């Protein structure tokens, strides 16, 4: 039994480490997008921000957009049944700034419930929008100073229909926050590496832009509107299927949208369960295969640590595998951390390994078989 476990975990470790090294190769090969100052503002953007109980963040988010030097845009905030004063704050801003609009999602649902409020909010806002391109971000985000200029330049030079761009958590001084930064760092690195390798596999709705015409042509969220999550990645995969060579990733440290990590471990786990819940819904089975490999590898390490309480040989083997895993991941994360200017955060990375292994197994399992709370809603 011990020998069989060692063989299986060794094979999983080899496959996983090989995958991470491939990601590093492709991340390093990615060239930053250079902004040409000669390009005039030509694209009108409709920025859609779904918001539910975001009174602590929504004003700062909108203000970070309003200071953009880019002139052609509108901001549409969709209030998703907020019980705080989110709507009142947005309404006040709309009275000050004509480019800010407020929509109440409840006015369009006719009392009906849905499992995908955010997708519905984006669809309704898109119908009301006047721009030729839709840009999405979240109400708790801060956008960079030349955000729309970069999107405009990418559209004019590369002619895409869908653009993903980087997102990063801010450091809040807490251990849980530092853990989330490191975990998200790896996800962002993989996102960029996959694009460099010619495969768009991940993106984040906090920093997306897509052609309104293409959004209509793929049927908006039809076919994925029963899923609570995935307004970003599932839409990207629909775009990829219909427009296979017209997806782009705006790789520039001037395009990083910043957002706060979850305030505590409980909300963090709920967020990751929400993300994991869509794992078996991807039509691209290569993505599911990668996710399955990551899950099985981490599960083998957790089993090894638990079995190691009784079997010293398995404990010794598992600790060595974890050490190798840590070194390979650090090798991958160094250029990623340098891009996001988070090199110092890597000092805590080895300490985070046991927590990362446990959370990956728990979130993956509950994402498939459990339920989760999100924005004070029970989601199945």
mmCIF file of C-alpha atoms in Angstrom:
data_model
loop_
_atom_site.group_PDB
_atom_site.id
_atom_site.type_symbol
_atom_site.label_atom_id
_atom_site.label_comp_id
_atom_site.label_asym_id
_atom_site.label_seq_id
_atom_site.Cartn_x
_atom_site.Cartn_y
_atom_site.Cartn_z
ATOM 1 C CA UNK A 1 0.000 0.000 0.000
ATOM 2 C CA UNK A 2 2.815 2.396 0.898
ATOM 3 C CA UNK A 3 4.641 1.587 -2.324
ATOM 4 C CA UNK A 4 1.500 2.131 -4.393
ATOM 5 C CA UNK A 5 0.871 5.501 -2.760
ATOM 6 C CA UNK A 6 4.456 6.606 -3.420
ATOM 7 C CA UNK A 7 4.184 5.678 -7.106
ATOM 8 C CA UNK A 8 0.840 7.450 -7.583
ATOM 9 C CA UNK A 9 1.854 10.600 -5.713
ATOM 10 C CA UNK A 10 5.199 10.625 -7.526
ATOM 11 C CA UNK A 11 3.510 10.485 -10.939
ATOM 12 C CA UNK A 12 1.094 13.257 -9.941
ATOM 13 C CA UNK A 13 4.009 15.352 -8.657
ATOM 14 C CA UNK A 14 5.951 14.908 -11.894
ATOM 15 C CA UNK A 15 2.942 15.890 -14.020
ATOM 16 C CA UNK A 16 2.144 18.879 -11.816
ATOM 17 C CA UNK A 17 5.712 20.196 -11.644
ATOM 18 C CA UNK A 18 6.104 19.750 -15.395
ATOM 19 C CA UNK A 19 2.933 21.776 -15.944
ATOM 20 C CA UNK A 20 4.167 24.599 -13.681
ATOM 21 C CA UNK A 21 7.510 24.726 -15.506
ATOM 22 C CA UNK A 22 5.668 24.981 -18.824
ATOM 23 C CA UNK A 23 3.628 27.873 -17.407
ATOM 24 C CA UNK A 24 6.830 29.650 -16.391
ATOM 25 C CA UNK A 25 8.326 29.241 -19.846
ATOM 26 C CA UNK A 26 5.311 30.800 -21.510
ATOM 27 C CA UNK A 27 4.912 33.591 -18.942
ATOM 28 C CA UNK A 28 8.510 34.741 -19.434
ATOM 29 C CA UNK A 29 7.991 34.659 -23.207
ATOM 30 C CA UNK A 30 5.045 37.085 -23.031
ATOM 31 C CA UNK A 31 5.860 40.608 -24.255
ATOM 32 C CA UNK A 32 4.212 43.642 -22.607
ATOM 33 C CA UNK A 33 1.777 45.673 -24.696
ATOM 34 C CA UNK A 34 3.168 49.145 -25.460
ATOM 35 C CA UNK A 35 0.765 52.098 -25.520
ATOM 36 C CA UNK A 36 1.095 54.262 -28.619
ATOM 37 C CA UNK A 37 0.460 57.927 -27.841
ATOM 38 C CA UNK A 38 -0.307 58.535 -31.516
ATOM 39 C CA UNK A 39 -3.633 56.679 -31.300
ATOM 40 C CA UNK A 40 -6.681 58.919 -30.912
ATOM 41 C CA UNK A 41 -9.642 57.993 -28.670
ATOM 42 C CA UNK A 42 -12.100 56.350 -31.054
ATOM 43 C CA UNK A 43 -13.902 53.586 -29.155
ATOM 44 C CA UNK A 44 -16.887 54.492 -26.967
ATOM 45 C CA UNK A 45 -16.939 52.250 -23.880
ATOM 46 C CA UNK A 46 -19.910 51.294 -21.745
ATOM 47 C CA UNK A 47 -18.522 50.387 -18.331
ATOM 48 C CA UNK A 48 -20.880 48.034 -16.491
ATOM 49 C CA UNK A 49 -20.587 47.613 -12.716
ATOM 50 C CA UNK A 50 -22.980 45.184 -10.995
ATOM 51 C CA UNK A 51 -23.196 46.140 -7.306
ATOM 52 C CA UNK A 52 -24.807 44.539 -4.278
ATOM 53 C CA UNK A 53 -24.284 46.083 -0.826
ATOM 54 C CA UNK A 54 -21.136 47.926 -1.908
ATOM 55 C CA UNK A 55 -21.633 51.248 -0.123
ATOM 56 C CA UNK A 56 -18.105 51.021 1.312
ATOM 57 C CA UNK A 57 -16.523 50.744 -2.149
ATOM 58 C CA UNK A 58 -18.734 51.993 -4.968
ATOM 59 C CA UNK A 59 -17.829 55.695 -4.775
ATOM 60 C CA UNK A 60 -14.086 55.008 -4.832
ATOM 61 C CA UNK A 61 -14.545 52.645 -7.763
ATOM 62 C CA UNK A 62 -16.500 55.187 -9.810
ATOM 63 C CA UNK A 63 -14.122 58.003 -8.949
ATOM 64 C CA UNK A 64 -11.164 55.951 -10.178
ATOM 65 C CA UNK A 65 -12.932 55.777 -13.550
ATOM 66 C CA UNK A 66 -14.003 59.422 -13.652
ATOM 67 C CA UNK A 67 -10.406 60.655 -13.381
ATOM 68 C CA UNK A 68 -9.495 58.823 -16.599
ATOM 69 C CA UNK A 69 -8.220 61.229 -19.279
ATOM 70 C CA UNK A 70 -10.083 59.163 -21.888
ATOM 71 C CA UNK A 71 -13.226 61.074 -23.006
ATOM 72 C CA UNK A 72 -15.505 58.457 -24.597
ATOM 73 C CA UNK A 73 -17.300 56.372 -21.994
ATOM 74 C CA UNK A 74 -20.371 55.910 -19.834
ATOM 75 C CA UNK A 75 -20.696 54.160 -16.476
ATOM 76 C CA UNK A 76 -23.743 51.975 -15.822
ATOM 77 C CA UNK A 77 -24.108 50.723 -12.252
ATOM 78 C CA UNK A 78 -26.686 47.957 -11.769
ATOM 79 C CA UNK A 79 -27.921 47.816 -8.196
ATOM 80 C CA UNK A 80 -28.603 44.176 -7.335
ATOM 81 C CA UNK A 81 -31.177 44.382 -4.541
ATOM 82 C CA UNK A 82 -28.830 46.199 -2.150
ATOM 83 C CA UNK A 83 -30.030 46.585 1.435
ATOM 84 C CA UNK A 84 -27.532 49.350 2.227
ATOM 85 C CA UNK A 85 -27.231 52.810 0.617
ATOM 86 C CA UNK A 86 -25.336 51.683 -2.496
ATOM 87 C CA UNK A 87 -28.092 52.945 -4.806
ATOM 88 C CA UNK A 88 -28.348 56.305 -3.043
ATOM 89 C CA UNK A 89 -24.609 56.890 -3.379
ATOM 90 C CA UNK A 90 -24.647 56.075 -7.091
ATOM 91 C CA UNK A 91 -27.718 58.259 -7.631
ATOM 92 C CA UNK A 92 -25.930 61.175 -6.007
ATOM 93 C CA UNK A 93 -22.936 60.687 -8.315
ATOM 94 C CA UNK A 94 -25.221 60.437 -11.350
ATOM 95 C CA UNK A 95 -26.606 63.867 -10.481
ATOM 96 C CA UNK A 96 -23.055 65.250 -10.473
ATOM 97 C CA UNK A 97 -21.672 63.395 -13.482
ATOM 98 C CA UNK A 98 -23.830 62.857 -16.595
ATOM 99 C CA UNK A 99 -21.770 59.826 -17.647
ATOM 100 C CA UNK A 100 -22.918 57.880 -14.546
ATOM 101 C CA UNK A 101 -26.201 55.964 -14.707
ATOM 102 C CA UNK A 102 -28.058 53.820 -12.166
ATOM 103 C CA UNK A 103 -30.232 50.817 -12.989
ATOM 104 C CA UNK A 104 -32.190 48.795 -10.425
ATOM 105 C CA UNK A 105 -32.103 45.083 -11.284
ATOM 106 C CA UNK A 106 -35.378 44.474 -9.417
ATOM 107 C CA UNK A 107 -37.213 46.637 -11.978
ATOM 108 C CA UNK A 108 -36.430 44.065 -14.687
ATOM 109 C CA UNK A 109 -36.953 40.729 -12.923
ATOM 110 C CA UNK A 110 -40.712 41.047 -12.290
ATOM 111 C CA UNK A 111 -40.276 39.390 -8.926
ATOM 112 C CA UNK A 112 -38.665 36.308 -10.476
ATOM 113 C CA UNK A 113 -35.669 34.700 -8.840
ATOM 114 C CA UNK A 114 -32.568 33.598 -10.711
ATOM 115 C CA UNK A 115 -29.349 31.785 -9.942
ATOM 116 C CA UNK A 116 -27.300 34.241 -12.007
ATOM 117 C CA UNK A 117 -28.024 37.786 -10.872
ATOM 118 C CA UNK A 118 -24.724 39.180 -12.117
ATOM 119 C CA UNK A 119 -25.183 37.822 -15.644
ATOM 120 C CA UNK A 120 -28.699 39.260 -15.714
ATOM 121 C CA UNK A 121 -27.381 42.628 -14.521
ATOM 122 C CA UNK A 122 -24.776 42.726 -17.304
ATOM 123 C CA UNK A 123 -27.293 41.745 -19.983
ATOM 124 C CA UNK A 124 -29.756 44.448 -18.921
ATOM 125 C CA UNK A 125 -27.037 47.093 -18.752
ATOM 126 C CA UNK A 126 -25.746 46.032 -22.172
ATOM 127 C CA UNK A 127 -29.238 46.560 -23.616
ATOM 128 C CA UNK A 128 -29.302 50.085 -22.178
ATOM 129 C CA UNK A 129 -25.733 50.897 -23.199
ATOM 130 C CA UNK A 130 -24.764 53.170 -26.084
ATOM 131 C CA UNK A 131 -21.123 52.136 -26.460
ATOM 132 C CA UNK A 132 -19.732 49.796 -29.107
ATOM 133 C CA UNK A 133 -17.633 48.039 -26.448
ATOM 134 C CA UNK A 134 -18.600 46.758 -23.018
ATOM 135 C CA UNK A 135 -16.112 46.954 -20.162
ATOM 136 C CA UNK A 136 -16.808 45.183 -16.880
ATOM 137 C CA UNK A 137 -15.325 45.664 -13.453
ATOM 138 C CA UNK A 138 -16.478 45.023 -9.902
ATOM 139 C CA UNK A 139 -17.785 47.564 -7.413
ATOM 140 C CA UNK A 140 -14.920 46.916 -4.996
ATOM 141 C CA UNK A 141 -12.210 47.584 -7.591
ATOM 142 C CA UNK A 142 -9.921 50.507 -8.392
ATOM 143 C CA UNK A 143 -8.932 50.897 -12.031
ATOM 144 C CA UNK A 144 -5.532 52.223 -13.225
ATOM 145 C CA UNK A 145 -5.123 55.798 -14.574
ATOM 146 C CA UNK A 146 -4.887 54.949 -18.299
ATOM 147 C CA UNK A 147 -7.234 51.964 -18.283
ATOM 148 C CA UNK A 148 -9.472 52.977 -21.180
ATOM 149 C CA UNK A 149 -6.598 54.361 -23.243
ATOM 150 C CA UNK A 150 -4.969 50.931 -23.212
ATOM 151 C CA UNK A 151 -8.210 49.185 -24.177
ATOM 152 C CA UNK A 152 -8.691 51.675 -27.029
ATOM 153 C CA UNK A 153 -5.129 51.103 -28.263
ATOM 154 C CA UNK A 154 -5.474 47.315 -28.151
ATOM 155 C CA UNK A 155 -8.726 47.440 -30.118
ATOM 156 C CA UNK A 156 -7.329 49.746 -32.780
ATOM 157 C CA UNK A 157 -4.072 47.829 -33.241
ATOM 158 C CA UNK A 158 -5.093 44.171 -32.789
ATOM 159 C CA UNK A 159 -8.791 44.137 -33.810
ATOM 160 C CA UNK A 160 -9.956 41.690 -31.102
ATOM 161 C CA UNK A 161 -13.536 41.076 -29.968
ATOM 162 C CA UNK A 162 -12.618 40.129 -26.392
ATOM 163 C CA UNK A 163 -9.850 41.467 -24.142
ATOM 164 C CA UNK A 164 -8.838 40.130 -20.748
ATOM 165 C CA UNK A 165 -6.468 42.076 -18.510
ATOM 166 C CA UNK A 166 -4.687 41.558 -15.157
ATOM 167 C CA UNK A 167 -6.217 41.867 -11.700
ATOM 168 C CA UNK A 168 -4.497 41.763 -8.321
ATOM 169 C CA UNK A 169 -5.469 41.830 -4.657
ATOM 170 C CA UNK A 170 -4.153 44.604 -2.454
ATOM 171 C CA UNK A 171 -2.166 43.830 0.694
ATOM 172 C CA UNK A 172 -4.171 44.445 3.867
ATOM 173 C CA UNK A 173 -1.593 43.439 6.499
ATOM 174 C CA UNK A 174 -3.454 40.265 7.508
ATOM 175 C CA UNK A 175 -2.205 36.705 7.184
ATOM 176 C CA UNK A 176 -5.373 35.686 5.332
ATOM 177 C CA UNK A 177 -4.920 38.630 2.968
ATOM 178 C CA UNK A 178 -1.307 37.713 2.264
ATOM 179 C CA UNK A 179 -2.377 34.135 1.577
ATOM 180 C CA UNK A 180 -4.979 35.324 -0.941
ATOM 181 C CA UNK A 181 -2.448 37.565 -2.689
ATOM 182 C CA UNK A 182 -0.065 34.647 -3.187
ATOM 183 C CA UNK A 183 -2.819 32.309 -4.302
ATOM 184 C CA UNK A 184 -4.193 34.873 -6.747
ATOM 185 C CA UNK A 185 -0.684 35.622 -7.989
ATOM 186 C CA UNK A 186 -0.424 32.067 -9.276
ATOM 187 C CA UNK A 187 -3.837 32.266 -10.969
ATOM 188 C CA UNK A 188 -2.908 35.506 -12.728
ATOM 189 C CA UNK A 189 0.428 34.039 -13.791
ATOM 190 C CA UNK A 190 -1.287 30.990 -15.265
ATOM 191 C CA UNK A 191 -3.819 33.228 -17.054
ATOM 192 C CA UNK A 192 -1.038 35.170 -18.778
ATOM 193 C CA UNK A 193 1.050 32.058 -19.494
ATOM 194 C CA UNK A 194 -1.875 30.269 -21.135
ATOM 195 C CA UNK A 195 -2.417 33.242 -23.455
ATOM 196 C CA UNK A 196 1.289 33.281 -24.320
ATOM 197 C CA UNK A 197 0.985 29.598 -25.244
ATOM 198 C CA UNK A 198 -1.954 30.370 -27.521
ATOM 199 C CA UNK A 199 -4.743 29.255 -25.221
ATOM 200 C CA UNK A 200 -7.209 31.566 -23.476
ATOM 201 C CA UNK A 201 -8.251 29.474 -20.491
ATOM 202 C CA UNK A 202 -8.919 31.984 -17.698
ATOM 203 C CA UNK A 203 -9.904 35.600 -17.185
ATOM 204 C CA UNK A 204 -11.437 37.791 -14.492
ATOM 205 C CA UNK A 205 -14.612 39.864 -14.790
ATOM 206 C CA UNK A 206 -13.008 42.670 -12.779
ATOM 207 C CA UNK A 207 -11.007 43.646 -15.876
ATOM 208 C CA UNK A 208 -12.656 42.661 -19.140
ATOM 209 C CA UNK A 209 -13.659 44.343 -22.384
ATOM 210 C CA UNK A 210 -15.617 42.881 -25.258
ATOM 211 C CA UNK A 211 -17.352 44.017 -28.411
ATOM 212 C CA UNK A 212 -21.052 44.587 -27.867
ATOM 213 C CA UNK A 213 -21.735 43.227 -31.349
ATOM 214 C CA UNK A 214 -19.808 40.028 -30.588
ATOM 215 C CA UNK A 215 -21.631 39.722 -27.247
ATOM 216 C CA UNK A 216 -24.925 39.750 -29.135
ATOM 217 C CA UNK A 217 -23.674 37.346 -31.802
ATOM 218 C CA UNK A 218 -22.727 34.661 -29.255
ATOM 219 C CA UNK A 219 -26.172 34.961 -27.671
ATOM 220 C CA UNK A 220 -25.002 36.894 -24.599
ATOM 221 C CA UNK A 221 -25.099 34.433 -21.676
ATOM 222 C CA UNK A 222 -27.556 32.023 -23.297
ATOM 223 C CA UNK A 223 -26.675 28.456 -22.391
ATOM 224 C CA UNK A 224 -24.718 29.484 -19.295
ATOM 225 C CA UNK A 225 -27.360 31.650 -17.623
ATOM 226 C CA UNK A 226 -28.348 28.855 -15.236
ATOM 227 C CA UNK A 227 -24.895 28.956 -13.627
ATOM 228 C CA UNK A 228 -24.379 31.355 -10.726
ATOM 229 C CA UNK A 229 -20.757 32.024 -11.624
ATOM 230 C CA UNK A 230 -18.787 32.351 -14.850
ATOM 231 C CA UNK A 231 -19.917 35.662 -16.328
ATOM 232 C CA UNK A 232 -16.291 36.057 -17.368
ATOM 233 C CA UNK A 233 -14.714 32.690 -18.228
ATOM 234 C CA UNK A 234 -17.763 31.006 -19.756
ATOM 235 C CA UNK A 235 -18.399 34.069 -21.905
ATOM 236 C CA UNK A 236 -14.752 34.018 -22.983
ATOM 237 C CA UNK A 237 -15.098 30.390 -24.053
ATOM 238 C CA UNK A 238 -18.206 31.232 -26.086
ATOM 239 C CA UNK A 239 -16.266 34.040 -27.765
ATOM 240 C CA UNK A 240 -13.307 31.739 -28.364
ATOM 241 C CA UNK A 241 -15.514 29.177 -30.074
ATOM 242 C CA UNK A 242 -17.106 31.697 -32.447
ATOM 243 C CA UNK A 243 -14.121 34.038 -32.881
ATOM 244 C CA UNK A 244 -11.120 31.709 -32.351
ATOM 245 C CA UNK A 245 -8.391 34.146 -33.387
ATOM 246 C CA UNK A 246 -9.799 37.378 -32.007
ATOM 247 C CA UNK A 247 -9.228 37.101 -28.258
ATOM 248 C CA UNK A 248 -6.505 39.153 -26.599
ATOM 249 C CA UNK A 249 -4.788 39.591 -23.263
ATOM 250 C CA UNK A 250 -3.623 43.108 -22.416
ATOM 251 C CA UNK A 251 -0.353 42.284 -20.702
ATOM 252 C CA UNK A 252 0.880 45.511 -19.104
ATOM 253 C CA UNK A 253 1.626 46.533 -15.535
ATOM 254 C CA UNK A 254 -0.252 49.750 -16.392
ATOM 255 C CA UNK A 255 -3.470 47.738 -16.751
ATOM 256 C CA UNK A 256 -3.697 46.049 -13.349
ATOM 257 C CA UNK A 257 -7.076 46.522 -11.667
ATOM 258 C CA UNK A 258 -6.758 46.409 -7.870
ATOM 259 C CA UNK A 259 -9.281 44.862 -5.518
ATOM 260 C CA UNK A 260 -9.300 43.989 -1.834
ATOM 261 C CA UNK A 261 -9.020 40.358 -0.719
ATOM 262 C CA UNK A 262 -11.799 38.723 1.228
ATOM 263 C CA UNK A 263 -11.823 40.117 4.797
ATOM 264 C CA UNK A 264 -11.562 36.740 6.555
ATOM 265 C CA UNK A 265 -11.008 33.013 6.017
ATOM 266 C CA UNK A 266 -14.736 32.182 5.925
ATOM 267 C CA UNK A 267 -15.540 34.600 3.107
ATOM 268 C CA UNK A 268 -12.380 33.550 1.255
ATOM 269 C CA UNK A 269 -13.399 29.878 1.324
ATOM 270 C CA UNK A 270 -16.894 30.810 0.136
ATOM 271 C CA UNK A 271 -15.375 32.743 -2.773
ATOM 272 C CA UNK A 272 -13.150 29.853 -3.790
ATOM 273 C CA UNK A 273 -16.028 27.352 -3.524
ATOM 274 C CA UNK A 274 -17.936 29.649 -5.885
ATOM 275 C CA UNK A 275 -15.027 29.620 -8.324
ATOM 276 C CA UNK A 276 -14.572 25.851 -8.028
ATOM 277 C CA UNK A 277 -18.281 25.204 -8.582
ATOM 278 C CA UNK A 278 -17.945 25.783 -12.327
ATOM 279 C CA UNK A 279 -15.023 23.377 -12.832
ATOM 280 C CA UNK A 280 -17.009 20.594 -14.511
ATOM 281 C CA UNK A 281 -19.043 23.004 -16.658
ATOM 282 C CA UNK A 282 -16.196 23.957 -18.993
ATOM 283 C CA UNK A 283 -16.619 22.765 -22.561
ATOM 284 C CA UNK A 284 -12.837 22.846 -22.985
ATOM 285 C CA UNK A 285 -11.872 19.560 -21.348
ATOM 286 C CA UNK A 286 -8.191 20.555 -21.222
ATOM 287 C CA UNK A 287 -9.103 23.071 -18.526
ATOM 288 C CA UNK A 288 -10.976 20.426 -16.565
ATOM 289 C CA UNK A 289 -8.007 18.085 -16.957
ATOM 290 C CA UNK A 290 -5.633 20.680 -15.497
ATOM 291 C CA UNK A 291 -8.005 21.412 -12.605
ATOM 292 C CA UNK A 292 -8.384 17.687 -11.931
ATOM 293 C CA UNK A 293 -4.610 17.203 -11.889
ATOM 294 C CA UNK A 294 -4.161 20.086 -9.438
ATOM 295 C CA UNK A 295 -6.897 18.715 -7.200
ATOM 296 C CA UNK A 296 -5.645 15.117 -7.220
ATOM 297 C CA UNK A 297 -2.071 16.213 -6.549
ATOM 298 C CA UNK A 298 -3.043 18.327 -3.562
ATOM 299 C CA UNK A 299 -5.381 15.605 -2.319
ATOM 300 C CA UNK A 300 -2.515 13.108 -2.473
ATOM 301 C CA UNK A 301 -0.365 15.449 -0.382
ATOM 302 C CA UNK A 302 -3.091 15.877 2.216
ATOM 303 C CA UNK A 303 -3.629 12.111 2.370
ATOM 304 C CA UNK A 304 0.133 11.653 2.676
ATOM 305 C CA UNK A 305 0.350 14.069 5.615
ATOM 306 C CA UNK A 306 -2.556 12.384 7.394
ATOM 307 C CA UNK A 307 -1.246 8.878 6.708
ATOM 308 C CA UNK A 308 2.190 10.069 7.796
ATOM 309 C CA UNK A 309 0.897 10.384 11.341
ATOM 310 C CA UNK A 310 1.024 6.580 11.412
ATOM 311 C CA UNK A 311 3.506 5.689 8.638
ATOM 312 C CA UNK A 312 6.863 7.477 8.831
ATOM 313 C CA UNK A 313 7.968 6.471 5.316
ATOM 314 C CA UNK A 314 4.923 8.126 3.749
ATOM 315 C CA UNK A 315 5.438 11.238 5.867
ATOM 316 C CA UNK A 316 9.084 11.494 4.777
ATOM 317 C CA UNK A 317 8.124 11.055 1.108
ATOM 318 C CA UNK A 318 5.258 13.576 1.297
ATOM 319 C CA UNK A 319 7.419 16.239 2.966
ATOM 320 C CA UNK A 320 9.994 15.872 0.186
ATOM 321 C CA UNK A 321 7.293 16.205 -2.475
ATOM 322 C CA UNK A 322 5.945 19.345 -0.774
ATOM 323 C CA UNK A 323 9.462 20.808 -0.684
ATOM 324 C CA UNK A 324 9.915 20.148 -4.418
ATOM 325 C CA UNK A 325 6.461 21.594 -5.121
ATOM 326 C CA UNK A 326 7.368 24.748 -3.195
ATOM 327 C CA UNK A 327 10.626 25.268 -5.078
ATOM 328 C CA UNK A 328 9.049 24.722 -8.496
ATOM 329 C CA UNK A 329 6.169 27.079 -7.693
ATOM 330 C CA UNK A 330 8.569 29.755 -6.422
ATOM 331 C CA UNK A 331 10.542 29.449 -9.665
ATOM 332 C CA UNK A 332 7.316 30.068 -11.580
ATOM 333 C CA UNK A 333 6.057 32.852 -9.297
ATOM 334 C CA UNK A 334 9.228 34.963 -9.256
ATOM 335 C CA UNK A 335 8.682 36.635 -12.692
ATOM 336 C CA UNK A 336 4.950 36.894 -11.975
ATOM 337 C CA UNK A 337 5.588 38.628 -8.632
ATOM 338 C CA UNK A 338 8.066 40.939 -10.334
ATOM 339 C CA UNK A 339 5.421 41.947 -12.892
ATOM 340 C CA UNK A 340 2.953 42.801 -10.103
ATOM 341 C CA UNK A 341 5.714 44.325 -7.907
ATOM 342 C CA UNK A 342 5.038 41.803 -5.132
ATOM 343 C CA UNK A 343 8.457 40.142 -4.816
ATOM 344 C CA UNK A 344 8.578 40.585 -1.023
ATOM 345 C CA UNK A 345 5.338 38.637 -0.639
ATOM 346 C CA UNK A 346 7.126 35.482 -1.828
ATOM 347 C CA UNK A 347 9.039 35.327 1.473
ATOM 348 C CA UNK A 348 5.911 33.940 3.107
ATOM 349 C CA UNK A 349 5.172 31.469 0.334
ATOM 350 C CA UNK A 350 6.762 28.368 1.975
ATOM 351 C CA UNK A 351 4.774 29.049 5.169
ATOM 352 C CA UNK A 352 1.558 29.102 3.163
ATOM 353 C CA UNK A 353 1.991 25.641 1.605
ATOM 354 C CA UNK A 354 0.085 23.575 4.222
ATOM 355 C CA UNK A 355 -2.814 26.053 4.194
ATOM 356 C CA UNK A 356 -2.873 26.029 0.380
ATOM 357 C CA UNK A 357 -3.015 22.239 0.200
ATOM 358 C CA UNK A 358 -5.880 22.012 2.692
ATOM 359 C CA UNK A 359 -7.917 24.819 1.153
ATOM 360 C CA UNK A 360 -7.520 23.446 -2.391
ATOM 361 C CA UNK A 361 -8.951 20.084 -1.353
ATOM 362 C CA UNK A 362 -11.795 21.550 0.714
ATOM 363 C CA UNK A 363 -12.828 24.203 -1.828
ATOM 364 C CA UNK A 364 -12.622 21.758 -4.719
ATOM 365 C CA UNK A 365 -14.784 19.176 -2.936
ATOM 366 C CA UNK A 366 -17.415 21.651 -1.742
ATOM 367 C CA UNK A 367 -17.433 23.372 -5.120
ATOM 368 C CA UNK A 368 -18.630 20.091 -6.633
ATOM 369 C CA UNK A 369 -20.824 18.695 -3.896
ATOM 370 C CA UNK A 370 -21.693 21.581 -1.571
ATOM 371 C CA UNK A 371 -23.461 24.917 -1.471
ATOM 372 C CA UNK A 372 -22.075 28.333 -0.758
ATOM 373 C CA UNK A 373 -23.128 31.763 0.447
ATOM 374 C CA UNK A 374 -22.380 34.755 -1.741
ATOM 375 C CA UNK A 375 -23.561 38.314 -1.104
ATOM 376 C CA UNK A 376 -25.934 36.938 1.561
ATOM 377 C CA UNK A 377 -27.483 34.509 -0.923
ATOM 378 C CA UNK A 378 -27.545 30.735 -0.756
ATOM 379 C CA UNK A 379 -26.358 29.349 -4.090
ATOM 380 C CA UNK A 380 -26.811 25.763 -5.252
#
